[in-house]
């Protein structure tokens, strides 16, 4: 449980940072606020230094948390919701529906999630909603398969038979009786989904497919990369933030998967 | 890869012995006589699908192809009219502007052994430059015929008077001669020789391995005796483009042109021993950082708004912070170094946000309750790091005067389509090239009535009859001084009306090991033939 607590504490810190970003670092994080290329701790006004244009790295870091967490949580949530609905329908109805839905799932699984996101973004253009869509497109398949497996075993249980004899309609049974019971194992996937989403979002912004009007850690690393030898801190600082975030989510996921209720 | 990369142990031995030589002054002095032989390894730039410079006159193509295929004349720092002869030995325009006579070099052979004659020039001019080449289509628009009275004379005949000044200035860029016997009767645009080049230049095309390298080999039958000095040139593609600086320091490559080494690294690089930084050798290909404006937007159609935008841009910040000093602030569409055409007395727009705000208020665009006057869609061209950085800067600068600019980033094909075909932009950051004469690729930015889809041209919905008239009369003005006068007037008009905003002029930096000699010795050095480049041992 201790890894869960460490992870949760870290994540809470990040969420607070995201919520209070305008208080911690007021103003537009993209504003040119000082001399360019100040090193960390060189100036009191710019604790973590400034980038090539004189934008404050600390402000970028704090506001970047918002974009990262926003995109990561929404796309993970979207992936879980789509996945569990598809999985439930597929597992509960069986037959042709099951075959069709599972072939579609497999079709999505054969394409790497990152490529799918890249292709989607290059068609739709980058913005927060399209990023969420693009990332969840490649991320829902796992949840669908896990839910389906769980539903397949649950639908033969006595309480489902009982619900049938009570005269509940099939969809009511599927979504009110079976899905809540099948959701546990799927939820423990959430941590992996969030971590994947964070990394895909960072990679997309790194390649220049992020929203250019927002600060993201990925774009900060990408911009720092061109001056990697002259100012390594520009890439290292957001890189560390990325590691800490993914680590915290992973720690939570590990903690969750050990609790009995969520064992698949 | 390892076959062509220099073996590090050998290299250490060579540099160790070079170090020993330095200790004995006489021997070190003797080094400065050109030495033949050796392989020059260069950081590769792009891998164009069509490498034929007669069709695609662009710097990415010239960088490799100019060593294999030669123009009639090349730019030079000392030569008359800034030119030095290549395949032509002399050129002369007639007084009526209807013909230009070229005397061609004798004793030149193609890489496949066939002789080079005036028939090759006539074929290249009529079938390739005029019909297929991006720039030649403009310059040779009125070329009607090419007479070849003998094997070494070519007379270009024009249907309309064409300024000789323009033809002369365009020679280095638009006149790459390709062999008639290879291309005639084939689909020129799809000929395999567009990839496996056949030319007359100092180097023959050796090998192309996609993603790895281009290899050029010495042409033993080159017309200039005792040249070329190098045995081979290798364009090595680095897996990470930003790694050129490291590759130079590790002696994996000996030269990186076109600012392959990031500007921010130059300070450190220039201090490391054995490397030299060259800021010259690109005068003939000056890039201009400009803000393109879509005049279809009603706010931007107002000259006051355009002037306000010009006043919001701090040229000093752009030059010092974005280009780290490797650029110059510009006043108009002709760069200051061009003494023939540059007009210094134009209206200028000093950095003055307060004045910018006053102009916007005057134009009737007051700040709204959210502090913004109006929104603009800003499309920075993805060509250079600096264009993207300037895009980020411009968004901030406009925000300060109450214009909310939203950055839209695209890859190159999508950017070109959005701006030059679909006109789906409000303002952009672009980098047109000034090529020694305003008529080659500069007036096209102002002239109206062009079909949509032509990249780097007036797709801005801008039409000004006075400017159109000036461009038209300069196109047929035969007197050099009068023609320059017309372009000077054009610069004044453009500065007053601001169809687009010129911000800075920049060119590139070459970094080379100090053993590479004769670097940057002409104004188009990176895209010239390198026949006199040699490697000190």
Coordinates of N, CA and C in Angstrom, one line a residue, chain A residues 28 30-32 36-37 52-53 55 126 208 210 212-213 223 225-227 229-230, chain B residues 240 246 249 262 264-265 268 317 321-322 324 385 389 392-393 395-396 406-407 409:
Chain A
X28 N 0.6 34.9 -18.6 CA 0.7 34.0 -19.7 C 2.1 33.3 -19.6
X30 N 3.6 31.8 -21.8 CA 4.3 31.9 -23.0 C 4.8 33.3 -23.2
X31 N 4.5 34.2 -22.3 CA 5.0 35.6 -22.4 C 6.5 35.6 -22.3
X32 N 7.1 36.5 -23.0 CA 8.6 36.7 -23.0 C 8.8 37.7 -21.8
X36 N 16.9 36.1 -22.4 CA 16.9 34.8 -22.9 C 18.0 33.9 -22.3
X37 N 17.7 32.6 -22.2 CA 18.7 31.7 -21.8 C 19.4 31.9 -20.5
X52 N 15.0 29.9 -25.0 CA 15.6 30.7 -26.1 C 15.1 32.1 -26.3
X53 N 13.8 32.2 -26.0 CA 13.1 33.5 -26.2 C 13.0 34.3 -25.0
X55 N 11.3 33.1 -22.2 CA 10.1 32.7 -21.4 C 10.5 31.9 -20.2
X126 N -4.1 20.1 -34.3 CA -3.9 19.9 -32.9 C -4.8 20.9 -32.0
X208 N 5.9 18.3 -32.5 CA 5.3 19.5 -33.1 C 3.8 19.3 -33.4
X210 N 1.5 19.2 -31.0 CA 0.7 19.6 -29.8 C 0.0 20.9 -30.2
X212 N -0.1 24.6 -30.3 CA 1.0 25.5 -30.2 C 0.7 26.7 -29.3
X213 N -0.6 26.9 -28.9 CA -0.9 28.0 -28.1 C -0.9 27.7 -26.6
X223 N 11.7 22.1 -27.9 CA 12.4 23.3 -28.1 C 13.8 23.4 -27.5
X225 N 15.7 20.8 -27.1 CA 16.6 19.9 -27.8 C 17.5 20.6 -28.8
X226 N 17.0 21.7 -29.4 CA 17.9 22.4 -30.4 C 19.1 23.0 -29.8
X227 N 19.0 23.3 -28.5 CA 20.1 23.9 -27.8 C 20.6 23.0 -26.6
X229 N 23.2 21.2 -26.1 CA 24.5 21.3 -25.6 C 24.7 22.6 -24.9
X230 N 24.1 23.7 -25.4 CA 24.3 25.0 -24.7 C 23.5 25.2 -23.5
Chain B
X240 N 20.4 12.3 -36.6 CA 19.8 13.4 -35.9 C 20.4 14.7 -36.4
X246 N 28.1 18.0 -32.9 CA 28.8 16.8 -32.3 C 29.6 16.1 -33.3
X249 N 32.8 17.9 -34.1 CA 33.8 17.8 -33.0 C 34.4 16.4 -32.9
X262 N 23.2 24.3 -34.9 CA 22.3 25.3 -34.4 C 23.1 26.6 -34.0
X264 N 22.7 28.5 -31.5 CA 23.1 28.6 -30.1 C 24.4 27.8 -29.8
X265 N 24.7 26.9 -30.7 CA 26.0 26.1 -30.4 C 27.2 26.8 -31.0
X268 N 30.1 28.1 -28.6 CA 30.9 27.0 -28.0 C 31.8 26.4 -29.1
X317 N 15.1 42.6 -31.1 CA 14.9 41.4 -30.4 C 15.0 40.2 -31.4
X321 N 18.0 38.0 -30.3 CA 17.6 36.9 -29.5 C 17.2 35.7 -30.4
X322 N 16.5 35.9 -31.4 CA 16.1 34.8 -32.2 C 17.2 34.3 -33.1
X324 N 20.4 35.4 -32.7 CA 21.6 35.5 -32.0 C 22.7 36.3 -32.7
X385 N 13.8 26.6 -37.5 CA 13.6 26.8 -36.1 C 13.2 28.3 -35.8
X389 N 10.2 30.2 -33.9 CA 10.4 31.0 -32.8 C 9.8 32.4 -33.0
X392 N 6.2 32.4 -32.4 CA 5.9 32.5 -30.9 C 6.0 33.9 -30.5
X393 N 7.1 34.6 -30.9 CA 7.4 36.0 -30.5 C 6.3 36.9 -31.0
X395 N 3.2 36.3 -31.8 CA 2.0 36.1 -31.0 C 2.0 37.0 -29.7
X396 N 3.1 36.9 -29.1 CA 3.3 37.7 -27.8 C 3.3 39.2 -28.2
X406 N -3.8 33.5 -32.8 CA -3.8 32.1 -32.4 C -2.9 31.3 -33.4
X407 N -1.9 30.7 -32.9 CA -0.9 30.0 -33.7 C -1.5 28.7 -34.3
X409 N -0.1 25.4 -36.3 CA 1.1 24.8 -36.8 C 0.8 23.7 -37.8

